[in-house]
PDB file of C-alpha atoms in Angstrom:
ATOM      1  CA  UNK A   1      18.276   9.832   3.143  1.00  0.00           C
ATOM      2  CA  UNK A   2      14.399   9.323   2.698  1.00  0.00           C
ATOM      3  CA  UNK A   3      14.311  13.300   2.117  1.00  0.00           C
ATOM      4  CA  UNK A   4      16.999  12.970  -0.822  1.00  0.00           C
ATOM      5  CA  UNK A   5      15.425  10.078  -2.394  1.00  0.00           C
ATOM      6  CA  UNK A   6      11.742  11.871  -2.475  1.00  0.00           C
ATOM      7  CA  UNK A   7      13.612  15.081  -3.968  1.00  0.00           C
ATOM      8  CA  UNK A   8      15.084  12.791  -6.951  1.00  0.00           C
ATOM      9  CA  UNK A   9      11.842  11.136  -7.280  1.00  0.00           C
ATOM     10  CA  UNK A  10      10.282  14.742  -7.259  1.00  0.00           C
ATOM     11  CA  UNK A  11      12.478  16.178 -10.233  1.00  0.00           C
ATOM     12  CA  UNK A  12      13.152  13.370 -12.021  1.00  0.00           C
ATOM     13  CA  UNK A  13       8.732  12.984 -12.274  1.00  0.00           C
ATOM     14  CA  UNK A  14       8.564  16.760 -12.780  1.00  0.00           C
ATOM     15  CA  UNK A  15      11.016  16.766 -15.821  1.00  0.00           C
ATOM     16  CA  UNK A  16       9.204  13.241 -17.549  1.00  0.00           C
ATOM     17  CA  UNK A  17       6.198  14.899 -16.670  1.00  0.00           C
ATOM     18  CA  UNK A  18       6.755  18.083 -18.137  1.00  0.00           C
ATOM     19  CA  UNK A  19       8.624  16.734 -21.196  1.00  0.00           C
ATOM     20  CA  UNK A  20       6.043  14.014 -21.950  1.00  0.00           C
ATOM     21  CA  UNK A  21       3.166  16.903 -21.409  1.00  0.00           C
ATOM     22  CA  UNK A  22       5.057  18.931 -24.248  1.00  0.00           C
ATOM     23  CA  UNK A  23       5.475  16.304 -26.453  1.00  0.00           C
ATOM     24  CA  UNK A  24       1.959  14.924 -26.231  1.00  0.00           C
ATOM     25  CA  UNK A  25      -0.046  18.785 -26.748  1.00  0.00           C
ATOM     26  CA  UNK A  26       2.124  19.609 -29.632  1.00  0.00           C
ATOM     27  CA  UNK A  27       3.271  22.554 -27.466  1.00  0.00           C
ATOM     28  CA  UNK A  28       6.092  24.282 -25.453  1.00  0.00           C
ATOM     29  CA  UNK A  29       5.585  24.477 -21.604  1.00  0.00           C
ATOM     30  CA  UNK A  30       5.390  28.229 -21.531  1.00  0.00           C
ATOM     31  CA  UNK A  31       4.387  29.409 -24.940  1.00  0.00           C
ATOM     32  CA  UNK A  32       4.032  33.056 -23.698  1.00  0.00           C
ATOM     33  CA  UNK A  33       6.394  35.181 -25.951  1.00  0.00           C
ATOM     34  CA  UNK A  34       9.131  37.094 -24.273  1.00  0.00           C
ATOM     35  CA  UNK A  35       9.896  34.266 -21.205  1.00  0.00           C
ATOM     36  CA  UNK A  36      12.108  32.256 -22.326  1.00  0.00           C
ATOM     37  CA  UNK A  37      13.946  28.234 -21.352  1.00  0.00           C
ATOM     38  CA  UNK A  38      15.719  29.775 -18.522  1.00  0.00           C
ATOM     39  CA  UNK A  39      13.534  31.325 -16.212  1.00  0.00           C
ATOM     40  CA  UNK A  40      11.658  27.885 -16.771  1.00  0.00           C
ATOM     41  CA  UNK A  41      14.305  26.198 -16.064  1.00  0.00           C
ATOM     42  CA  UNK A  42      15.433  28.130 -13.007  1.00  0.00           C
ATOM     43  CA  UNK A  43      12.196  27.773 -11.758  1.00  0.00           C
ATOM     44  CA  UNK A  44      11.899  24.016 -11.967  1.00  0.00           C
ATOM     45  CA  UNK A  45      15.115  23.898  -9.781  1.00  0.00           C
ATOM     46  CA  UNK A  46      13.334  26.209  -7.483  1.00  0.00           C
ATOM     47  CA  UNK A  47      10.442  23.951  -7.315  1.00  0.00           C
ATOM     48  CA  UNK A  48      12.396  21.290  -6.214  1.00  0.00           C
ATOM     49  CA  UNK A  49      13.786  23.167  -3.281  1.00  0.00           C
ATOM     50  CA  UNK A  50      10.236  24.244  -2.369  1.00  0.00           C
ATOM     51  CA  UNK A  51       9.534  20.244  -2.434  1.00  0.00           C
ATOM     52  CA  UNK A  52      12.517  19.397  -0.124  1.00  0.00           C
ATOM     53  CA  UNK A  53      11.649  22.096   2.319  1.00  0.00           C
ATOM     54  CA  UNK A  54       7.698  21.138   2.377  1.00  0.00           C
ATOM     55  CA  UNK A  55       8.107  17.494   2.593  1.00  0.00           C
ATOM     56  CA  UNK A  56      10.673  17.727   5.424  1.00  0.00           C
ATOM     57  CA  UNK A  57       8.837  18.687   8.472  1.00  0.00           C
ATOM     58  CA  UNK A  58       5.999  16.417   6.665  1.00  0.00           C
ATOM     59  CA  UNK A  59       8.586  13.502   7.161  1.00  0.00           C
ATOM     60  CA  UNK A  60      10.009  13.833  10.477  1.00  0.00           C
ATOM     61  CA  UNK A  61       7.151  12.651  12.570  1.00  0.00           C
ATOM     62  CA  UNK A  62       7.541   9.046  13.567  1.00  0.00           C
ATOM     63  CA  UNK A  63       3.896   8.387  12.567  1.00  0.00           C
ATOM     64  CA  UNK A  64       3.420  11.132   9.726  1.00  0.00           C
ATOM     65  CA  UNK A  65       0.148  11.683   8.492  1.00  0.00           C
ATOM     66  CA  UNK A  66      -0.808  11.548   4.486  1.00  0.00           C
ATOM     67  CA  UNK A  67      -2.588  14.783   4.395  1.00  0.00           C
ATOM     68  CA  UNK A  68       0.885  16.706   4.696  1.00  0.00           C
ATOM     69  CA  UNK A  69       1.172  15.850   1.146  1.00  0.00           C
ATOM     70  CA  UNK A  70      -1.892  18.523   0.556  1.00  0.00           C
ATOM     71  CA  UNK A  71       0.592  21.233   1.991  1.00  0.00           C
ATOM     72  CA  UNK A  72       3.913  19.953   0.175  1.00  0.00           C
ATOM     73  CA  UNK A  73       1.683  19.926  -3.247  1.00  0.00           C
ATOM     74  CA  UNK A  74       0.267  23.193  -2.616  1.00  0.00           C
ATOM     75  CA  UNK A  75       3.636  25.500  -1.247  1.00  0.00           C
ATOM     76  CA  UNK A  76       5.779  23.507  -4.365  1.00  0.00           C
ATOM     77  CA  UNK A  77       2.711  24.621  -7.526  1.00  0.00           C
ATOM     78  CA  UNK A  78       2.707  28.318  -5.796  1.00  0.00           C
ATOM     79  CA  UNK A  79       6.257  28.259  -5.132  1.00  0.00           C
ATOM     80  CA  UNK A  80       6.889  27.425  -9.270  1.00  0.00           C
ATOM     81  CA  UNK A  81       4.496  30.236  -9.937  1.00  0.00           C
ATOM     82  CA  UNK A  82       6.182  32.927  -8.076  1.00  0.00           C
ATOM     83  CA  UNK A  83       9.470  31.956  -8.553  1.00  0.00           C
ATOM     84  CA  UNK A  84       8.414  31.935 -12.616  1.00  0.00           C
ATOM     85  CA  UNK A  85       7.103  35.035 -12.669  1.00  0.00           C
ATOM     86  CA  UNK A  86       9.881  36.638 -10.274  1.00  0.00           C
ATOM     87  CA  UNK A  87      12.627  35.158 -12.979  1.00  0.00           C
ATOM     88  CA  UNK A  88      10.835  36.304 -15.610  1.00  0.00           C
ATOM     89  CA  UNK A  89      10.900  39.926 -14.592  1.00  0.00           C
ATOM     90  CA  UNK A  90      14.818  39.361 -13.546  1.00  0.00           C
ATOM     91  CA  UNK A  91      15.856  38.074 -17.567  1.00  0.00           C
ATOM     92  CA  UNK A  92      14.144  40.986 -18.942  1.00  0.00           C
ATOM     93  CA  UNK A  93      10.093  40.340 -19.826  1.00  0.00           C
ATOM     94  CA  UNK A  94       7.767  43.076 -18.694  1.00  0.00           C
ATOM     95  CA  UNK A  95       5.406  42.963 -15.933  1.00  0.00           C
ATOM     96  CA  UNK A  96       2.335  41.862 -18.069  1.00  0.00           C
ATOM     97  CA  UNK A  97       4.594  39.196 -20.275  1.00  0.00           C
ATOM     98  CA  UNK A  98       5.849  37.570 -16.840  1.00  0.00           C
ATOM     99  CA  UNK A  99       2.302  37.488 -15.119  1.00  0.00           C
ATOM    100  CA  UNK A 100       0.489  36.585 -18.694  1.00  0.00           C
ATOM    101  CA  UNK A 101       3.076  33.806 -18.340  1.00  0.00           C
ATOM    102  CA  UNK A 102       2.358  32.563 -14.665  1.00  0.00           C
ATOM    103  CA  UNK A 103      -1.612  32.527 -15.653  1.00  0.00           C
ATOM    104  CA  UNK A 104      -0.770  30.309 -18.499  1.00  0.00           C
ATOM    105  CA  UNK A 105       0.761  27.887 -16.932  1.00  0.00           C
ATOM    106  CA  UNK A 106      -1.154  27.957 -13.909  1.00  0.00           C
ATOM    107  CA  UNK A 107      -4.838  27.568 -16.026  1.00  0.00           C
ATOM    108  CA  UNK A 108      -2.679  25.416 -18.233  1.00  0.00           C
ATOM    109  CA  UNK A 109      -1.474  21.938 -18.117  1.00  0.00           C
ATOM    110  CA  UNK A 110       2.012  22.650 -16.977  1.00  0.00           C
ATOM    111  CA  UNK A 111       1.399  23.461 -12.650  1.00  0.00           C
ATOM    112  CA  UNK A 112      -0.492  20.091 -12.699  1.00  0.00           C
ATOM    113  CA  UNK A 113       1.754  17.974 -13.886  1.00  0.00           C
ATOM    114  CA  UNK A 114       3.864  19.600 -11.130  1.00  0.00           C
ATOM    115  CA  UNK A 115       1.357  19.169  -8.860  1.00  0.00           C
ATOM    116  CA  UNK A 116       0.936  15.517  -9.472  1.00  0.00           C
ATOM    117  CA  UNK A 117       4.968  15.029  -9.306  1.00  0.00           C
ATOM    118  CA  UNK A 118       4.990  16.483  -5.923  1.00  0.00           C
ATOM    119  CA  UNK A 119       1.572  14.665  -4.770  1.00  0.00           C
ATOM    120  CA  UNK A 120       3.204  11.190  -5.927  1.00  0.00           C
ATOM    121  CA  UNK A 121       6.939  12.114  -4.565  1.00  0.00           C
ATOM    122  CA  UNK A 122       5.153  12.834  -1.241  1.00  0.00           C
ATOM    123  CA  UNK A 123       3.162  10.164  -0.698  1.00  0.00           C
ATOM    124  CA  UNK A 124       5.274   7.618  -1.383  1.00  0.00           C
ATOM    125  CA  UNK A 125       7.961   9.427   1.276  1.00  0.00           C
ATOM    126  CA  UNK A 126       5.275   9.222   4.110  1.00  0.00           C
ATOM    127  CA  UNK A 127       4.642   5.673   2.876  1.00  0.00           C
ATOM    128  CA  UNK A 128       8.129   4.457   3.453  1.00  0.00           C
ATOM    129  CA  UNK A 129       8.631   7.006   6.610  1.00  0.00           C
ATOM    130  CA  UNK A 130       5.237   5.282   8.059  1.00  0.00           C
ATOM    131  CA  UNK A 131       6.176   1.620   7.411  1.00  0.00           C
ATOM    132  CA  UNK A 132       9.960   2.460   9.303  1.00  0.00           C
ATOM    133  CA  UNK A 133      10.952   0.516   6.292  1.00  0.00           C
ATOM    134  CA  UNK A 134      15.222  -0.628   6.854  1.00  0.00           C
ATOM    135  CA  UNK A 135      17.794  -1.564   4.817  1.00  0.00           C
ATOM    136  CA  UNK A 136      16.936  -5.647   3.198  1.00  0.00           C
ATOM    137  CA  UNK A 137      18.924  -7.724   5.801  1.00  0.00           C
ATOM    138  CA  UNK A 138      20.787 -11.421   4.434  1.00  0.00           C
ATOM    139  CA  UNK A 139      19.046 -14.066   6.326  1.00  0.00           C
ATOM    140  CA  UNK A 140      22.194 -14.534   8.589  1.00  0.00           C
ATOM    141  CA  UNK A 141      21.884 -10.924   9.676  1.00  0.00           C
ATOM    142  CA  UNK A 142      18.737 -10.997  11.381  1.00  0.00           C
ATOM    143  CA  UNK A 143      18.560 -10.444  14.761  1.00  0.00           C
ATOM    144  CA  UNK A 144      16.415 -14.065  14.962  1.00  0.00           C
ATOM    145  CA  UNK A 145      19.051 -16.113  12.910  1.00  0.00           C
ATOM    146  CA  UNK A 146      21.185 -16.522  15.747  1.00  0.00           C
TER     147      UNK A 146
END
């Protein structure tokens, strides 16, 4: 459940992210001609799969430590870029459009922002997974109320 709830938390900050980044540069996330909304698209979805399967062996020590989240942030960015520039070259750019467009959003602001989504998402998974936090309990249902 922990896993799913990171994931959300994951795509849900990656699309704010990436929509507030647009909207505040006064540009489009990839701006390279030739690639266009879908392969972005597609790879955002593949980006959150990357996340889940990162973060879950991250999350399924009883004690996890916090520097997993350098390994889930790192294998979700490259995972974008490849899976961006593998798209691309499946709905029709050319070789140098698709790999012009992984360097741009790479050097760009787009990959941090993703970044940052996955570094927050992360962290606050090993948080909760660390604190073995429970369901909130009524008063009457704790085991001391009796």
């Amino acid at each position: 459940m922990l896993l799913a709830f990171a994931v959300a938390g994951y795509g849900a900050l990656a699309v704010c992210g990436l929509g507030f980044g647009s909207l505040f540069t006064e540009s489009d996330v990839i701006e390279t001609p030739g690639v266009g909304i879908v392969p972005a698209a597609l790879a955002v979805v593949v980006s959150v799969g990357a996340f889940a399967l990162a973060l879950w062996p991250a999350i399924r020590p009883d004690h996890p430590r916090f520097t997993s989240v350098i390994g889930v942030v790192f294998a979700t960015a490259a995972i974008y870029a490849l899976a961006l520039w593998l798209l691309a070259l499946v709905f029709g750019a050319g070789l140098g459009t698709a790999t012009g467009a992984v360097v741009e959003v790479v050097i760009g602001w787009p990959v941090p922002v993703l970044a940052g989504a996955a570094a927050i998402a992360s962290w606050c998974a090993i948080a909760v997974r660390r604190t073995r936090a429970q369901r909130p309990l009524w008063p009457w249902e704790r085991p001391d109320a009796r």
